[in-house]
Amino acid sequence: MNGPPQRVRRERLDGGCDREPIHVPGSIQPFGTLLVIDPADGRVVQAACPPGSSVLAPGDPIGRPLGEALADGAGRELARLLERVPASGAGLLGLVRPGGIPHHVIGHRSDGMTVIELEPSGPDSSGTDRSGADPSGASGHGGFDEVHPHVRDFLDAVQKAASIDRLCALAAREVRRITGLDRVLIYRFDPAWNGEVIAEDRNDRLPSYLGLRFPAADIPAQARALYRLNRLRLIPDADYEAVPIRPAANPRTGRPLDLGLSVLRSVSPIHREYMRNMGTMASMSISLLREGGLWGLISCHNRTPARVPYQVRVACDVIGQVLSLQLAATETAAAAEHRNALRGVHGRLLAAMASAEHFVGGLAARPDDLLALTGASGAAVVTGGRVVRIGAAPAETDILKLVDRLAEGGRDDVFVTDRLADAMPGGEAIKDTASGVLAISISQLHDSYLLWFRPETIHTVTWGGDPRKVPSPDDPTRLSPRTSFEAWRETVRLTSPPWRSVEREAAAELRTAIVDIVLRKAEETAALSERLTSINKELEAFSYSVSHDLRAPFRHIVGYAELLKKFEGERLSERGVRYVDTIVESAVSAGKLVDDLLGFSQMGRAALAPVPVDMNALVAEVRRRLAPDLGERAIAWRIAALPPTRADPMMLRLAMQNLVENALKFTRGREPAVIEIFADQGPEETVYRVRDNGAGFDMAYVEKLFGVFQRLHRVEEFEGTGIGLANVKRIVERHGGRVWAEGSPDGGATFSFVLPDGHDTSGDRRWRS
């Protein structure tokens, strides 16, 4: 039978076994007797004994001392065994012979009470004895002495088994040989708690289930919890009549008795119906545990009722424990081998990232290793809004959408799914490259991720019957177990192969390495920035000190040279006078240079005080200040209406004055000189411009314009110290803006600058081009 085109939605067994209180059924199976003893006074407070049993002494056992409760005085021997009851778990206390029949005594503690279970040590009440041969030749055994050689042979064989499949096949064979039951399955759970039969030993009385899967609803969560608590469960007859525990509530606690550790615990009626539908009247389960979790089950079935004796069950439990240890060791060894291989890959990626300027470059330089680390077919690195795709990865827009969804989910360190269509709406659209996603978050502040991708893998799963539950025809509110266990095939879509735990661990380790590298480089950058800041402060202090200290000597040179010319001029030759004039001119020029250098130094040290600035008023004030120096020059001013900005008004006026002075200087000789001041206002920024029709400059040297002491014209042509434009650049950049120039030789020049709205005065703001 073919299933639907995509995964079947697993129905909850609402109203059924997933909500049954199976640990407090209030009854036992009839293959033994149960007594609840109050340890305070040694009296029986609850009891359950199958009809016709000769275990109990005549009369009601409730309220009697344990020593008087069993037939033939066996109660006194049983009372002496109570000191052997383990503090946790259940254990065999010994043998007693009520009614002359040997009984195993199993004891445990529950709700502060002592729970005693007595089970006949011979054939069950139906007369079925598993010590006879079954039709296939497998034989059951009644005594531990008889089964011990088989257990020993199993222990020898598992040491040589090199794979999980071989281990499980050996265990299935030995358990069926010891018990003589019709079919023994090894059943493994997947992460969703669906089970798969991976090994089987059987005769022809029951069909093969090898390779079939069974849905998680077949063994609900509370049943799995009991399998972890109590490793072995026996149901000798699915048609048994449950024996109620009297009274229903423990008179000391007021609650029903918790039978989680009980051998005789009655099972769910739904489970017994499930057994009958399966065609098995007897079953036994042995838990396979790994690190305290349920790995799987040894599941045993018989077509007819059959009770496996206690001593045989103990031998099977030993096999289950040995198998659990060997499975764990085998899986651990395989994982360790894989992990060691991935460590080599991790090491190469780490070396590449450490040697690269940015970790993204290091990862991109080793694409094969990056994909091999998790067994992926594609990958992507997303940081700073940039996407680097590697291998078979989705389109950049799809990756960014996925990153947005991951960020909305709280930026988990590691995100993993093999069903992206379930985890993200619209995920099916990228199934060909990303049905499976493993992602690590590189930052808790920014949307930075490293992602690996696996494509959809369409495959067929064979279930043991249609896994979908259907309402009971007798009671529509109750879901009943399915009646057919014939192979039912389902085509699974929109999934990728699952990510293994070692692959998830490798991704998490790489995340740690990347974060370490990013932090280390950030620390190095911060240290370098701190050092540069210190050096800049030292240079500014040195510059300030030198320029301040040089001002007085230059004034002295000018002053004494002028005094020399005034008082000794008549004695000087014409050449001497010319020399003195040159001294004065040079000292004045040097003094002006020192003053400009001092101003430049102070510009970097002064704190900003940004306020709203009326640019029209600021330009008008600059013109008024410069007007006395213009004389009779013919200047055509073309000043447009300028939008306001926010800045330190003193510094911004100095910047604008330097730009206007620059335009006035380089338009000398133009008739008329044309100076334009205007602004280009866009949706995100306003550009202020000063344009002239002066000497211009060659754009090949534009980078030198804003440097200290940099000049593109000879001093004989245009005076100046080369600091004015450097001041403009420093002022604009301290406001978080940018400045640039355009020009051509003898074609004039345009100087432009931008001040951001609501700018960050730290000067660290980054502008979009």
XYZ file of C-alpha atoms in Angstrom, residues 65-749:
685
model
C 0.912 -9.452 60.449
C 2.876 -10.686 57.425
C 3.996 -13.770 59.391
C 0.354 -14.921 59.566
C -0.708 -14.003 56.031
C 0.822 -16.918 54.035
C -0.237 -20.548 54.037
C 1.749 -23.271 55.826
C 3.589 -20.743 57.963
C 5.564 -19.442 54.984
C 4.765 -15.913 56.124
C 7.217 -16.182 59.018
C 10.050 -17.036 56.574
C 8.915 -14.213 54.310
C 8.951 -11.763 57.233
C 12.593 -12.607 57.839
C 13.387 -11.830 54.156
C 12.068 -8.249 54.387
C 15.447 -6.961 55.544
C 16.761 -7.795 52.064
C 14.420 -5.378 50.275
C 16.690 -2.932 48.394
C 16.518 0.765 49.148
C 15.990 1.466 45.433
C 14.889 -0.726 42.574
C 13.508 -4.247 42.901
C 15.387 -7.378 43.887
C 14.994 -11.116 44.458
C 14.720 -11.787 48.212
C 14.653 -15.588 48.151
C 12.240 -18.566 47.970
C 9.267 -19.473 50.154
C 6.856 -22.454 49.844
C 3.300 -21.453 50.684
C 0.965 -24.378 49.942
C 4.063 -26.475 49.332
C 4.795 -24.692 46.025
C 8.141 -22.848 45.671
C 7.678 -19.143 44.972
C 10.231 -16.505 44.081
C 9.934 -13.475 46.350
C 10.632 -10.103 44.690
C 10.553 -6.955 46.790
C 10.738 -3.193 46.351
C 9.650 -0.001 48.104
C 6.847 2.276 46.926
C 5.274 5.304 48.630
C 7.003 4.376 51.899
C 5.508 0.882 51.792
C 7.193 -2.493 51.239
C 5.786 -4.289 48.187
C 6.198 -8.084 48.086
C 5.440 -10.151 44.957
C 5.335 -13.954 44.995
C 5.633 -15.789 41.688
C 5.650 -19.594 41.242
C 9.122 -20.750 40.274
C 7.829 -23.590 38.069
C 5.353 -23.778 35.134
C 2.680 -21.105 34.929
C -0.900 -21.652 35.990
C -1.967 -22.577 32.479
C 0.522 -25.424 32.458
C 2.652 -23.837 29.742
C 6.328 -24.591 30.445
C 8.981 -22.915 28.322
C 11.448 -25.762 29.099
C 10.102 -27.779 26.162
C 11.146 -27.497 22.538
C 9.211 -25.314 20.107
C 8.528 -26.259 16.476
C 11.582 -24.404 15.160
C 14.018 -26.232 17.390
C 14.646 -23.365 19.792
C 14.385 -24.530 23.383
C 13.306 -22.822 26.581
C 14.968 -23.538 29.898
C 13.612 -23.598 33.400
C 16.706 -23.301 35.621
C 19.540 -20.798 35.653
C 22.066 -23.646 35.598
C 20.659 -24.640 32.229
C 20.642 -21.138 30.732
C 24.033 -20.090 32.133
C 26.054 -21.795 29.337
C 24.034 -19.884 26.741
C 24.595 -16.598 28.538
C 28.312 -17.394 28.735
C 28.419 -18.210 25.002
C 26.665 -14.914 24.275
C 29.199 -13.000 26.345
C 32.022 -14.604 24.376
C 30.352 -13.898 21.031
C 29.619 -10.210 21.625
C 33.305 -9.530 22.226
C 33.936 -10.429 18.570
C 30.961 -8.576 17.046
C 32.170 -5.560 15.105
C 28.850 -3.882 14.289
C 25.559 -2.966 15.889
C 23.661 -5.180 13.442
C 25.781 -8.195 14.417
C 25.407 -7.489 18.146
C 21.644 -7.252 17.850
C 21.388 -10.420 15.744
C 23.368 -12.353 18.376
C 21.168 -11.040 21.197
C 17.918 -11.904 19.381
C 19.154 -15.440 18.727
C 20.285 -16.067 22.315
C 17.158 -14.634 23.951
C 14.925 -16.829 21.777
C 17.115 -19.852 22.453
C 16.831 -19.296 26.208
C 13.110 -18.483 26.296
C 11.823 -20.679 23.477
C 9.391 -17.917 22.424
C 8.195 -17.665 18.840
C 9.761 -14.323 17.893
C 12.410 -12.004 19.347
C 12.925 -8.534 17.887
C 15.541 -5.868 18.555
C 13.746 -2.543 18.326
C 15.604 0.803 18.100
C 14.078 4.236 18.702
C 14.794 7.218 16.472
C 14.919 10.837 17.784
C 11.136 11.159 17.283
C 10.562 7.901 19.244
C 9.435 5.948 16.224
C 10.851 2.434 16.395
C 12.560 0.279 13.774
C 13.118 -3.485 13.934
C 16.842 -3.939 13.213
C 17.266 -7.621 14.165
C 14.982 -10.629 14.465
C 15.016 -14.332 15.331
C 11.768 -16.333 14.891
C 10.026 -19.496 13.845
C 7.227 -19.719 11.285
C 4.407 -19.300 13.819
C 4.648 -15.498 13.632
C 5.427 -13.266 10.620
C 8.655 -11.341 10.160
C 8.783 -7.706 11.221
C 12.425 -7.170 10.288
C 12.956 -3.715 8.759
C 9.489 -2.440 9.683
C 8.913 0.783 11.581
C 6.358 1.481 14.274
C 5.084 4.966 15.252
C 5.880 6.648 18.534
C 2.202 6.440 19.541
C 2.589 2.641 19.882
C 4.770 3.227 22.976
C 3.647 6.552 24.497
C 5.825 8.705 26.719
C 4.633 7.347 30.082
C 5.255 3.774 28.877
C 8.796 4.733 27.838
C 9.320 6.228 31.296
C 8.374 2.869 32.860
C 10.741 1.032 30.517
C 13.575 3.191 31.893
C 12.496 2.542 35.472
C 11.792 -1.201 35.211
C 13.949 -2.947 32.626
C 11.824 -6.089 32.154
C 8.098 -6.504 31.612
C 6.197 -9.783 31.129
C 2.651 -10.401 29.888
C 2.078 -14.202 29.876
C -1.517 -14.006 28.576
C -3.116 -11.063 26.789
C -6.566 -12.399 27.766
C -5.903 -12.435 31.489
C -8.465 -11.319 34.043
C -6.898 -8.540 36.114
C -6.757 -9.119 39.870
C -7.747 -5.930 41.750
C -5.665 -4.613 44.619
C -7.682 -4.331 47.829
C -8.337 -1.745 49.076
C -7.971 0.457 45.980
C -6.283 3.254 47.947
C -3.543 2.583 50.443
C -5.052 3.365 53.872
C -1.758 4.838 55.062
C -1.147 7.165 52.086
C -4.666 7.644 50.730
C -3.364 7.062 47.170
C -3.433 4.162 44.686
C -0.271 2.050 44.818
C 2.502 3.023 42.368
C 3.482 -0.204 40.575
C 6.276 1.250 38.446
C 8.756 -1.346 39.770
C 6.281 -4.213 39.950
C 6.739 -7.542 38.133
C 3.020 -8.287 38.241
C 1.765 -4.817 37.230
C -1.382 -5.004 35.137
C -1.029 -3.421 31.700
C -3.225 -1.135 29.651
C -6.342 -2.725 28.108
C -5.453 -0.849 24.921
C -2.038 -2.539 24.890
C -3.624 -5.965 25.367
C -5.971 -5.217 22.465
C -2.900 -4.194 20.445
C -1.282 -7.578 21.273
C -4.347 -9.527 20.200
C -4.536 -7.553 16.944
C -0.877 -8.417 16.378
C -1.620 -12.125 16.922
C 0.629 -12.439 19.997
C -0.912 -13.712 23.224
C 2.281 -13.453 25.279
C 5.061 -10.875 25.269
C 8.164 -9.917 27.167
C 10.186 -6.706 26.821
C 13.728 -5.985 27.974
C 14.904 -2.364 27.974
C 18.105 -1.359 26.213
C 19.492 1.755 27.900
C 22.268 4.140 27.033
C 23.450 6.775 29.511
C 20.147 6.423 31.358
C 18.077 6.986 28.214
C 15.985 4.438 26.351
C 17.909 3.257 23.246
C 15.536 0.438 22.273
C 13.920 -2.822 23.364
C 14.342 -6.548 23.110
C 10.730 -7.401 22.311
C 9.652 -11.060 22.601
C 6.356 -12.529 21.329
C 4.533 -15.847 21.458
C 1.448 -16.869 19.511
C -0.051 -18.632 22.529
C 0.006 -17.780 26.263
C 3.379 -18.500 27.868
C 5.091 -17.502 31.094
C 8.860 -17.200 31.080
C 10.147 -18.301 34.519
C 11.790 -15.681 36.721
C 15.266 -17.217 36.560
C 15.120 -17.260 32.758
C 14.009 -13.630 32.760
C 17.021 -12.787 34.930
C 19.287 -14.370 32.325
C 17.557 -12.362 29.586
C 17.973 -9.208 31.660
C 21.714 -9.935 31.880
C 21.817 -10.267 28.093
C 19.966 -6.953 27.807
C 22.428 -5.195 30.081
C 25.432 -6.646 28.263
C 23.913 -5.678 24.910
C 23.264 -2.148 26.205
C 26.904 -1.792 27.236
C 28.214 -3.175 23.950
C 25.873 -0.990 21.879
C 27.028 2.061 23.813
C 30.680 1.084 23.392
C 30.269 0.430 19.658
C 28.431 3.694 19.036
C 30.903 5.596 21.192
C 33.851 4.121 19.294
C 32.293 4.997 15.923
C 31.500 8.504 17.120
C 35.045 8.910 18.470
C 36.538 7.849 15.137
C 34.309 10.305 13.295
C 35.067 13.005 15.850
C 38.817 12.517 15.421
C 38.459 12.860 11.652
C 36.482 16.072 12.106
C 39.121 17.449 14.474
C 41.594 17.370 11.613
C 39.120 19.307 9.451
C 38.503 21.718 12.316
C 42.228 22.289 12.722
C 42.677 23.192 9.061
C 39.754 25.620 9.188
C 41.127 27.184 12.362
C 44.546 27.688 10.767
C 42.958 29.249 7.678
C 40.866 31.654 9.769
C 43.782 32.630 11.985
C 45.965 33.522 8.999
C 43.222 35.426 7.125
C 42.495 39.104 7.645
C 38.862 38.169 8.384
C 37.542 34.760 9.437
C 35.116 34.697 6.482
C 38.049 34.742 4.083
C 39.640 31.833 5.941
C 36.456 29.730 5.704
C 35.943 30.563 2.046
C 39.538 29.560 1.325
C 38.797 25.959 2.397
C 35.326 25.182 0.994
C 35.797 21.393 0.957
C 36.759 21.323 4.624
C 33.900 23.628 5.586
C 31.376 21.266 3.957
C 33.098 18.115 5.255
C 32.895 19.360 8.845
C 29.145 18.663 8.944
C 28.669 16.482 5.875
C 26.793 19.281 4.103
C 26.381 19.961 0.390
C 26.293 23.740 0.763
C 27.143 26.497 3.231
C 26.891 30.245 3.689
C 28.481 32.871 5.918
C 26.334 35.915 6.714
C 27.953 38.854 8.476
C 27.507 42.593 8.190
C 24.712 42.106 5.655
C 27.130 40.319 3.320
C 26.481 36.741 2.186
C 29.259 34.384 1.074
C 27.821 31.219 -0.547
C 29.752 27.941 -0.769
C 28.728 24.818 -2.663
C 25.055 24.032 -3.320
C 23.542 26.826 -1.236
C 20.196 28.652 -1.636
C 20.003 32.057 -3.284
C 21.242 35.040 -1.297
C 17.724 36.434 -0.772
C 16.531 33.078 0.617
C 19.508 32.894 2.963
C 18.797 36.391 4.295
C 15.141 35.461 4.903
C 16.291 32.377 6.801
C 18.694 34.465 8.888
C 15.880 36.895 9.714
C 13.770 33.986 11.007
C 16.661 32.645 13.055
C 17.225 36.076 14.611
C 13.517 36.337 15.458
C 13.838 33.030 17.306
C 16.329 34.492 19.773
C 19.722 33.816 18.128
C 20.268 30.338 19.549
C 23.923 29.303 19.535
C 23.095 26.239 17.418
C 19.957 25.680 15.319
C 19.370 22.335 13.629
C 16.539 20.817 11.618
C 16.189 18.155 8.963
C 12.678 19.439 8.109
C 12.998 23.137 7.297
C 9.484 23.181 5.843
C 8.170 22.432 9.359
C 10.451 24.943 11.075
C 9.964 27.896 8.708
C 6.947 28.932 6.611
C 7.910 28.770 2.962
C 10.849 26.458 3.678
C 9.617 24.023 1.043
C 10.552 26.564 -1.644
C 14.273 25.872 -1.081
C 13.965 22.113 -0.496
C 16.310 21.301 -3.379
C 19.220 22.886 -1.534
C 18.061 23.316 2.062
C 15.589 20.827 3.451
C 18.091 20.420 6.278
C 19.811 23.368 7.989
C 22.486 23.480 10.668
C 23.282 27.048 11.739
C 25.521 28.647 14.360
C 25.131 32.205 15.595
C 28.397 34.112 15.588
C 27.083 37.196 17.406
C 24.395 37.853 20.010
C 24.113 41.473 18.842
C 24.175 41.238 15.057
C 22.648 38.879 12.499
C 25.868 36.970 11.833
C 25.539 33.260 11.059
C 27.384 30.331 9.573
C 24.916 27.931 7.949
C 25.201 24.482 6.389
C 22.609 22.990 4.038
C 21.424 19.562 2.924
C 18.952 18.988 0.086
C 15.705 17.053 0.218
C 16.133 13.282 0.143
C 12.970 11.483 -0.937
C 12.788 7.991 0.554
C 10.300 5.265 1.412
C 9.579 4.090 4.955
C 7.906 0.729 5.524
C 5.660 0.758 8.588
C 4.255 -2.227 10.433
C 0.689 -1.372 9.406
C -0.902 2.020 8.759
C 0.489 4.157 11.627
C -2.526 6.448 11.679
C -4.902 5.842 14.586
C -8.628 5.575 13.837
C -11.651 6.022 16.122
C -13.116 2.892 17.675
C -16.338 1.839 15.888
C -17.963 1.257 19.297
C -16.851 4.573 20.848
C -16.003 7.441 18.426
C -14.346 9.405 21.272
C -11.804 6.613 21.812
C -8.967 5.859 19.408
C -8.291 2.164 18.963
C -5.069 0.394 18.009
C -4.805 -0.656 14.411
C -5.857 -4.151 13.460
C -3.420 -4.712 10.587
C 0.369 -4.935 10.798
C 1.025 -5.685 7.131
C 3.761 -3.620 5.505
C 2.487 -0.095 4.795
C 4.764 2.102 2.685
C 5.048 5.835 3.011
C 6.951 8.204 0.727
C 8.731 10.799 2.856
C 9.393 14.211 1.335
C 10.704 17.606 2.447
C 13.334 16.039 4.702
C 17.094 15.697 4.593
C 19.317 13.089 6.215
C 19.442 13.926 9.950
C 22.430 15.753 11.387
C 24.493 13.444 13.586
C 25.425 14.470 17.103
C 29.152 14.601 16.249
C 28.359 16.974 13.382
C 26.370 19.232 15.686
C 29.232 19.126 18.186
C 31.743 20.000 15.443
C 29.609 22.989 14.420
C 29.395 24.159 18.049
C 33.189 23.842 18.440
C 33.737 25.846 15.269
C 31.401 28.518 16.623
C 33.525 28.749 19.760
C 36.678 29.051 17.642
C 35.169 31.778 15.446
C 33.956 33.757 18.452
C 37.430 33.453 20.006
C 39.077 34.681 16.798
C 36.630 37.576 16.436
C 37.089 38.568 20.067
C 40.857 38.286 19.856
C 40.982 40.452 16.730
C 38.595 42.909 18.353
C 40.878 43.083 21.373
C 43.909 43.579 19.116
C 42.069 46.308 17.203
C 40.996 47.955 20.454
C 44.552 47.804 21.778
C 45.884 49.248 18.522
C 43.222 51.959 18.567
C 44.096 52.789 22.156
C 47.786 52.961 21.249
C 47.072 55.148 18.216
C 44.895 57.418 20.326
C 47.731 57.744 22.831
C 50.263 58.459 20.062
C 47.953 61.049 18.485
C 47.540 62.774 21.817
C 51.289 62.767 22.291
C 51.794 64.182 18.788
C 49.157 66.829 19.364
C 50.761 67.763 22.657
C 54.185 67.867 21.016
C 52.859 69.933 18.130
C 51.153 72.327 20.499
C 54.254 72.651 22.651
C 56.604 73.195 19.714
C 54.375 75.676 17.917
C 53.645 77.551 21.131
C 57.322 77.752 22.055
C 58.360 78.840 18.531
C 56.037 81.840 18.368
C 58.175 84.034 20.659
C 61.491 83.466 18.825
C 59.907 84.363 15.493
C 58.427 87.540 16.973
C 61.865 88.400 18.312
C 63.455 87.866 14.902
C 60.885 90.142 13.246
C 61.155 92.740 15.983
C 64.939 92.907 16.113
C 65.242 92.860 12.287
C 62.898 95.828 12.055
C 64.855 97.603 14.806
C 68.072 96.919 12.910
C 66.588 98.436 9.769
C 65.218 101.460 11.662
C 68.297 102.408 13.637
C 71.087 101.027 11.474
C 69.494 101.274 8.075
C 71.607 104.230 6.951
C 74.769 102.229 7.544
C 73.497 99.232 5.567
C 74.128 98.815 1.920
C 71.258 98.291 -0.455
C 72.057 94.576 -0.392
C 72.031 94.582 3.436
C 68.623 96.245 3.507
C 67.327 93.604 1.072
C 68.693 90.880 3.342
C 66.977 92.376 6.369
C 63.659 92.578 4.457
C 64.049 88.944 3.509
C 64.666 88.010 7.156
C 61.505 89.857 8.231
C 59.416 88.344 5.441
C 60.622 84.809 6.223
C 60.117 85.196 9.980
C 56.570 86.529 9.424
C 55.831 83.589 7.138
C 57.290 81.138 9.679
C 55.258 82.785 12.450
C 52.109 82.412 10.368
C 52.947 78.758 9.802
C 53.436 78.213 13.534
C 50.118 79.956 14.264
C 48.334 77.703 11.763
C 50.004 74.606 13.196
C 48.945 75.658 16.677
C 45.373 76.132 15.462
C 45.402 72.699 13.791
C 46.636 71.112 17.013
C 43.991 72.883 19.069
C 41.339 71.728 16.591
C 41.940 68.105 17.551
C 41.918 68.840 21.272
C 38.831 71.029 21.528
C 35.494 69.445 22.549
C 32.552 69.732 20.183
C 29.398 71.573 21.231
C 26.882 70.797 18.467
C 23.765 72.940 18.142
C 21.389 73.808 15.254
C 23.206 76.124 12.826
C 21.667 78.577 10.324
C 24.022 78.098 7.359
C 22.816 81.268 5.608
C 23.719 83.422 8.619
C 27.047 81.587 9.001
C 28.076 82.307 5.358
C 27.014 85.964 5.695
C 29.235 86.342 8.775
C 32.194 84.755 6.937
C 31.761 87.265 4.086
C 31.668 90.190 6.536
C 34.892 89.032 8.165
C 36.712 88.729 4.828
C 35.361 91.881 3.219
C 38.101 94.260 4.527
C 40.794 92.208 2.789
C 39.111 92.209 -0.632
C 39.825 95.805 -1.560
C 38.560 96.664 -5.038
C 38.440 93.080 -6.345
C 35.613 92.270 -8.712
C 33.857 89.227 -7.215
C 30.582 87.732 -8.382
C 29.000 86.007 -5.356
C 26.358 83.419 -6.170
C 24.945 82.204 -2.856
C 21.875 79.968 -2.792
C 19.519 79.388 0.135
C 21.213 76.877 2.388
C 19.370 74.341 4.600
C 20.288 74.342 8.309
C 22.449 71.695 9.931
C 23.646 70.680 13.373
C 27.283 71.276 14.293
C 29.705 73.153 16.512
C 29.194 76.716 15.150
C 32.719 77.960 15.887
C 34.395 75.042 14.123
C 31.963 75.014 11.211
C 32.513 78.764 10.668
C 36.288 78.167 10.598
C 35.829 75.383 8.022
C 33.608 77.517 5.788
C 35.980 80.506 6.172
C 38.937 78.346 5.072
C 37.021 77.153 1.999
C 35.962 80.701 1.036
C 39.493 82.076 1.659
C 40.822 79.257 -0.524
C 38.408 80.234 -3.308
C 39.313 83.925 -3.006
C 43.032 83.148 -3.111
C 42.951 80.921 -6.194
C 40.622 83.221 -8.180
C 43.067 86.124 -7.914
C 43.537 87.482 -11.429
C 40.071 86.382 -12.621
C 37.829 89.178 -13.907
C 35.414 88.680 -12.379
C 36.115 86.005 -9.772
C 33.017 83.796 -9.467
C 32.391 82.108 -6.110
C 29.292 79.936 -5.646
C 28.022 78.572 -2.311
C 25.068 76.202 -2.561
C 23.709 72.867 -1.272
C 22.352 69.667 -2.822
C 19.678 68.267 -0.489
C 18.857 64.565 -0.902
C 16.587 62.140 0.997
C 19.382 60.981 3.312
C 21.997 63.754 3.393
C 22.743 67.377 2.468
C 25.928 68.253 0.557
C 27.294 71.792 1.010
C 29.525 73.059 -1.840
C 31.913 75.978 -2.499
C 32.788 76.401 -6.196
C 35.161 78.878 -7.879
C 36.485 79.662 -11.356
C 40.080 79.896 -10.213
C 43.329 78.070 -10.950
C 41.928 74.633 -10.171
C 44.166 71.539 -9.779
C 45.051 68.215 -11.371
C 42.789 65.428 -10.010
C 45.797 63.082 -10.064
C 46.959 64.871 -6.910
C 43.573 65.247 -5.185
C 44.615 62.968 -2.279
C 47.319 65.493 -1.288
C 44.912 68.433 -0.984
C 43.780 67.798 2.589
C 47.167 66.839 4.035
C 49.123 69.012 6.432
C 51.698 71.199 4.626
C 50.584 69.788 1.258
C 50.544 72.316 -1.615
C 49.785 71.899 -5.327
C 51.028 75.380 -6.360
C 54.314 77.236 -5.842
C 54.415 79.698 -2.963
C 55.472 82.374 -5.446
C 52.091 81.960 -7.178
C 49.804 81.595 -4.179
C 50.799 82.207 -0.577
C 49.770 79.894 2.271
C 50.996 77.280 4.714
C 49.065 74.247 3.460
C 47.114 73.784 6.701
C 43.774 75.429 5.856
C 42.268 72.445 3.987
C 43.690 70.013 6.564
C 41.714 71.973 9.182
C 38.566 71.674 7.049
C 38.989 67.900 6.815
C 39.585 67.506 10.547
C 36.534 69.617 11.447
C 34.187 67.760 9.087
C 35.410 64.320 10.108
C 35.154 65.159 13.806
C 31.484 65.840 13.118
C 31.166 62.398 11.544
C 31.029 63.714 7.968
C 33.211 63.573 4.914
C 34.847 66.097 2.565
C 36.122 65.875 -0.999
C 37.206 68.067 -3.923
C 36.865 68.127 -7.707
C 38.717 70.304 -10.185
C 40.832 70.657 -13.290
C 43.893 72.795 -14.127
C 42.783 76.377 -14.825
C 39.170 75.129 -14.713
C 38.239 76.043 -11.173
C 37.522 73.781 -8.206
